[in-house]
């Protein structure tokens, strides 16, 4: 979904996480990165995170996470927000 945002301003990211595994997941973190392409790499900027307390097998959790785009973000330009579930590797997963 394309959204227009401004450097230095808040951006609400609507997202849903779902546990596709056969077992419940304990607490984990979703991190959001600003990227100039579709690939997460070391040059991407961490925008913020969402803590998820737990997620039952087959369950999902929807939220809006508000992050702020860095004031020094070059504009105009196209960027992607990349979400990384279990960003701190807190869960054992069948398919990482």
Short mmCIF file of N, CA and C in Angstrom, two decimals:
data_model
loop_
_atom_site.label_atom_id
_atom_site.label_comp_id
_atom_site.label_asym_id
_atom_site.label_seq_id
_atom_site.Cartn_x
_atom_site.Cartn_y
_atom_site.Cartn_z
N UNK A 1 0.84 -1.16 0.00
CA UNK A 1 0.00 0.00 0.00
C UNK A 1 0.89 1.23 0.00
N UNK A 2 0.68 2.13 -0.91
CA UNK A 2 1.46 3.36 -1.01
C UNK A 2 0.89 4.41 -0.08
N UNK A 3 1.78 5.07 0.64
CA UNK A 3 1.40 6.14 1.55
C UNK A 3 2.40 7.27 1.38
N UNK A 4 1.93 8.49 1.49
CA UNK A 4 2.82 9.63 1.45
C UNK A 4 3.12 10.05 2.88
N UNK A 5 4.39 10.23 3.18
CA UNK A 5 4.81 10.64 4.52
C UNK A 5 5.80 11.79 4.39
N UNK A 6 6.04 12.46 5.49
CA UNK A 6 6.96 13.59 5.50
C UNK A 6 8.10 13.34 6.47
N UNK A 7 9.30 13.74 6.07
CA UNK A 7 10.46 13.60 6.94
C UNK A 7 10.24 14.38 8.23
N UNK A 8 10.62 13.78 9.34
CA UNK A 8 10.49 14.42 10.64
C UNK A 8 9.10 14.36 11.24
N UNK A 9 8.18 13.70 10.55
CA UNK A 9 6.79 13.63 11.01
C UNK A 9 6.41 12.19 11.36
N UNK A 10 5.39 12.03 12.21
CA UNK A 10 4.92 10.69 12.56
C UNK A 10 4.25 9.99 11.38
N UNK A 11 4.35 8.68 11.40
CA UNK A 11 3.72 7.83 10.38
C UNK A 11 3.09 6.65 11.10
N UNK A 12 1.80 6.45 10.92
CA UNK A 12 1.11 5.30 11.50
C UNK A 12 1.18 4.11 10.56
N UNK A 13 1.70 3.00 11.05
CA UNK A 13 1.82 1.79 10.24
C UNK A 13 0.78 0.78 10.72
N UNK A 14 -0.19 0.50 9.86
CA UNK A 14 -1.22 -0.49 10.17
C UNK A 14 -0.69 -1.86 9.77
N UNK A 15 -0.71 -2.81 10.69
CA UNK A 15 -0.13 -4.12 10.41
C UNK A 15 -0.82 -5.20 11.23
N UNK A 16 -0.71 -6.43 10.73
CA UNK A 16 -1.24 -7.60 11.42
C UNK A 16 -0.17 -8.68 11.44
N UNK A 17 0.04 -9.28 12.60
CA UNK A 17 0.98 -10.39 12.74
C UNK A 17 0.15 -11.64 13.04
N UNK A 18 0.55 -12.76 12.45
CA UNK A 18 -0.20 -14.00 12.65
C UNK A 18 0.76 -15.13 12.97
N UNK A 19 0.38 -15.95 13.93
CA UNK A 19 1.17 -17.13 14.29
C UNK A 19 0.69 -18.29 13.43
N UNK A 20 1.48 -18.66 12.45
CA UNK A 20 1.13 -19.76 11.54
C UNK A 20 1.58 -21.11 12.09
N UNK A 21 2.28 -21.10 13.20
CA UNK A 21 2.82 -22.35 13.75
C UNK A 21 1.80 -23.11 14.57
N UNK A 22 2.18 -24.34 14.96
CA UNK A 22 1.28 -25.21 15.73
C UNK A 22 1.33 -24.95 17.24
N UNK A 23 2.21 -24.07 17.69
CA UNK A 23 2.38 -23.82 19.13
C UNK A 23 2.25 -22.33 19.42
N UNK A 24 1.89 -22.00 20.65
CA UNK A 24 1.82 -20.58 21.00
C UNK A 24 3.21 -19.94 21.00
N UNK A 25 3.24 -18.65 20.74
CA UNK A 25 4.48 -17.89 20.79
C UNK A 25 4.46 -17.02 22.04
N UNK A 26 5.59 -16.98 22.73
CA UNK A 26 5.73 -16.09 23.87
C UNK A 26 5.99 -14.67 23.38
N UNK A 27 6.45 -13.83 24.25
CA UNK A 27 6.71 -12.43 23.91
C UNK A 27 7.77 -12.31 22.81
N UNK A 28 7.55 -11.34 21.92
CA UNK A 28 8.53 -11.05 20.88
C UNK A 28 8.36 -9.62 20.41
N UNK A 29 9.30 -9.16 19.59
CA UNK A 29 9.33 -7.78 19.11
C UNK A 29 9.24 -7.75 17.60
N UNK A 30 8.45 -6.82 17.08
CA UNK A 30 8.41 -6.52 15.65
C UNK A 30 9.15 -5.20 15.47
N UNK A 31 10.13 -5.17 14.59
CA UNK A 31 10.86 -3.92 14.30
C UNK A 31 10.50 -3.43 12.91
N UNK A 32 10.50 -2.11 12.76
CA UNK A 32 10.16 -1.46 11.50
C UNK A 32 11.36 -0.64 11.02
N UNK A 33 11.75 -0.89 9.76
CA UNK A 33 12.92 -0.23 9.18
C UNK A 33 12.52 0.56 7.95
N UNK A 34 13.19 1.69 7.73
CA UNK A 34 13.02 2.49 6.52
C UNK A 34 14.10 2.06 5.53
N UNK A 35 13.67 1.68 4.33
CA UNK A 35 14.60 1.16 3.33
C UNK A 35 14.33 1.83 1.98
N UNK A 36 15.37 2.00 1.19
CA UNK A 36 15.22 2.56 -0.15
C UNK A 36 14.90 1.48 -1.18
N UNK A 37 14.86 0.21 -0.73
CA UNK A 37 14.52 -0.89 -1.63
C UNK A 37 13.72 -1.95 -0.87
N UNK A 38 13.55 -3.11 -1.46
CA UNK A 38 12.74 -4.17 -0.84
C UNK A 38 13.55 -5.14 0.01
N UNK A 39 14.82 -4.84 0.26
CA UNK A 39 15.71 -5.76 0.97
C UNK A 39 16.23 -5.10 2.24
N UNK A 40 16.10 -5.80 3.36
CA UNK A 40 16.65 -5.31 4.62
C UNK A 40 18.15 -5.48 4.60
N UNK A 41 18.88 -4.38 4.81
CA UNK A 41 20.34 -4.44 4.85
C UNK A 41 20.85 -3.47 5.90
N UNK A 42 22.15 -3.51 6.21
CA UNK A 42 22.69 -2.69 7.30
C UNK A 42 22.48 -1.19 7.14
N UNK A 43 22.27 -0.69 5.94
CA UNK A 43 22.06 0.74 5.74
C UNK A 43 20.65 1.22 6.05
N UNK A 44 19.73 0.29 6.29
CA UNK A 44 18.35 0.67 6.58
C UNK A 44 18.23 1.23 7.99
N UNK A 45 17.28 2.14 8.18
CA UNK A 45 17.15 2.88 9.43
C UNK A 45 16.03 2.29 10.29
N UNK A 46 16.35 1.96 11.54
CA UNK A 46 15.34 1.48 12.47
C UNK A 46 14.42 2.64 12.84
N UNK A 47 13.13 2.46 12.57
CA UNK A 47 12.14 3.50 12.86
C UNK A 47 11.49 3.32 14.22
N UNK A 48 11.29 2.08 14.61
CA UNK A 48 10.60 1.81 15.87
C UNK A 48 10.28 0.35 15.99
N UNK A 49 9.52 0.02 17.04
CA UNK A 49 9.22 -1.38 17.32
C UNK A 49 7.88 -1.50 18.02
N UNK A 50 7.35 -2.71 17.96
CA UNK A 50 6.12 -3.06 18.69
C UNK A 50 6.40 -4.33 19.49
N UNK A 51 6.08 -4.30 20.75
CA UNK A 51 6.20 -5.49 21.59
C UNK A 51 4.89 -6.26 21.53
N UNK A 52 4.99 -7.57 21.31
CA UNK A 52 3.82 -8.45 21.32
C UNK A 52 4.00 -9.37 22.53
N UNK A 53 3.01 -9.37 23.42
CA UNK A 53 3.14 -10.13 24.67
C UNK A 53 3.13 -11.63 24.44
N UNK A 54 2.27 -12.11 23.58
CA UNK A 54 2.16 -13.54 23.26
C UNK A 54 1.17 -13.68 22.13
N UNK A 55 1.21 -14.83 21.45
CA UNK A 55 0.30 -15.06 20.34
C UNK A 55 0.01 -16.56 20.26
N UNK A 56 -1.24 -16.92 20.46
CA UNK A 56 -1.64 -18.33 20.41
C UNK A 56 -1.46 -18.89 19.00
N UNK A 57 -1.34 -20.19 18.89
CA UNK A 57 -1.25 -20.85 17.58
C UNK A 57 -2.48 -20.47 16.76
N UNK A 58 -2.25 -20.03 15.53
CA UNK A 58 -3.34 -19.66 14.64
C UNK A 58 -3.94 -18.29 14.89
N UNK A 59 -3.51 -17.61 15.94
CA UNK A 59 -4.07 -16.30 16.28
C UNK A 59 -3.35 -15.19 15.54
N UNK A 60 -4.00 -14.04 15.47
CA UNK A 60 -3.39 -12.87 14.87
C UNK A 60 -3.60 -11.66 15.77
N UNK A 61 -2.82 -10.64 15.55
CA UNK A 61 -2.89 -9.42 16.35
C UNK A 61 -2.69 -8.24 15.42
N UNK A 62 -3.68 -7.36 15.36
CA UNK A 62 -3.61 -6.16 14.51
C UNK A 62 -3.31 -4.95 15.38
N UNK A 63 -2.58 -4.00 14.81
CA UNK A 63 -2.25 -2.78 15.55
C UNK A 63 -1.86 -1.69 14.57
N UNK A 64 -1.80 -0.49 15.10
CA UNK A 64 -1.21 0.64 14.39
C UNK A 64 -0.02 1.08 15.23
N UNK A 65 1.16 1.00 14.65
CA UNK A 65 2.37 1.42 15.34
C UNK A 65 2.80 2.75 14.73
N UNK A 66 2.98 3.75 15.57
CA UNK A 66 3.39 5.07 15.09
C UNK A 66 4.89 5.23 15.25
N UNK A 67 5.55 5.59 14.15
CA UNK A 67 6.99 5.84 14.13
C UNK A 67 7.20 7.24 13.58
N UNK A 68 8.39 7.76 13.73
CA UNK A 68 8.71 9.07 13.17
C UNK A 68 9.82 8.90 12.15
N UNK A 69 9.58 9.41 10.96
CA UNK A 69 10.61 9.36 9.93
C UNK A 69 11.72 10.33 10.30
N UNK A 70 12.98 9.94 10.16
CA UNK A 70 14.08 10.84 10.51
C UNK A 70 13.99 12.16 9.75
N UNK A 71 14.29 13.25 10.44
CA UNK A 71 14.21 14.58 9.83
C UNK A 71 15.18 14.73 8.67
N UNK A 72 16.28 13.96 8.67
CA UNK A 72 17.28 14.09 7.60
C UNK A 72 17.02 13.12 6.43
N UNK A 73 15.82 12.54 6.36
CA UNK A 73 15.48 11.64 5.25
C UNK A 73 15.40 12.44 3.96
N UNK A 74 16.13 11.99 2.94
CA UNK A 74 16.15 12.69 1.66
C UNK A 74 14.78 12.60 0.99
N UNK A 75 14.25 13.74 0.58
CA UNK A 75 12.96 13.80 -0.11
C UNK A 75 13.08 14.75 -1.29
N UNK A 76 12.31 14.64 -2.33
CA UNK A 76 11.38 13.52 -2.53
C UNK A 76 12.11 12.26 -2.95
N UNK A 77 11.58 11.14 -2.54
CA UNK A 77 12.15 9.83 -2.88
C UNK A 77 11.14 8.76 -2.51
N UNK A 78 11.37 7.55 -2.99
CA UNK A 78 10.50 6.43 -2.64
C UNK A 78 11.22 5.55 -1.63
N UNK A 79 10.49 5.15 -0.59
CA UNK A 79 11.02 4.29 0.45
C UNK A 79 10.05 3.17 0.73
N UNK A 80 10.52 2.16 1.43
CA UNK A 80 9.68 1.05 1.90
C UNK A 80 9.85 0.97 3.41
N UNK A 81 8.81 0.54 4.08
CA UNK A 81 8.92 0.19 5.48
C UNK A 81 8.94 -1.33 5.53
N UNK A 82 9.99 -1.89 6.10
CA UNK A 82 10.15 -3.33 6.22
C UNK A 82 9.89 -3.71 7.67
N UNK A 83 8.96 -4.63 7.88
CA UNK A 83 8.66 -5.12 9.22
C UNK A 83 9.36 -6.46 9.41
N UNK A 84 10.00 -6.62 10.56
CA UNK A 84 10.69 -7.86 10.89
C UNK A 84 10.07 -8.44 12.16
N UNK A 85 9.33 -9.54 11.99
CA UNK A 85 8.72 -10.22 13.13
C UNK A 85 9.80 -10.98 13.90
N UNK A 86 9.67 -11.04 15.21
CA UNK A 86 10.64 -11.70 16.07
C UNK A 86 12.05 -11.21 15.77
N UNK A 87 12.19 -9.89 15.71
CA UNK A 87 13.44 -9.25 15.31
C UNK A 87 14.61 -9.57 16.24
N UNK A 88 14.32 -9.94 17.49
CA UNK A 88 15.38 -10.24 18.44
C UNK A 88 15.60 -11.75 18.61
N UNK A 89 15.01 -12.54 17.70
CA UNK A 89 15.14 -14.00 17.73
C UNK A 89 14.77 -14.59 19.10
N UNK A 90 13.64 -14.17 19.62
CA UNK A 90 13.18 -14.64 20.92
C UNK A 90 12.40 -15.94 20.84
N UNK A 91 11.95 -16.31 19.63
CA UNK A 91 11.12 -17.50 19.44
C UNK A 91 11.83 -18.53 18.57
N UNK A 92 11.61 -19.79 18.89
CA UNK A 92 12.06 -20.87 18.02
C UNK A 92 10.99 -21.02 16.96
N UNK A 93 11.38 -20.99 15.69
CA UNK A 93 10.41 -21.03 14.60
C UNK A 93 10.68 -22.22 13.69
N UNK A 94 9.62 -22.80 13.14
CA UNK A 94 9.78 -23.89 12.19
C UNK A 94 10.39 -23.40 10.89
N UNK A 95 10.10 -22.15 10.51
CA UNK A 95 10.61 -21.56 9.28
C UNK A 95 11.03 -20.14 9.59
N UNK A 96 12.30 -19.91 9.77
CA UNK A 96 12.80 -18.57 10.08
C UNK A 96 12.65 -17.68 8.86
#
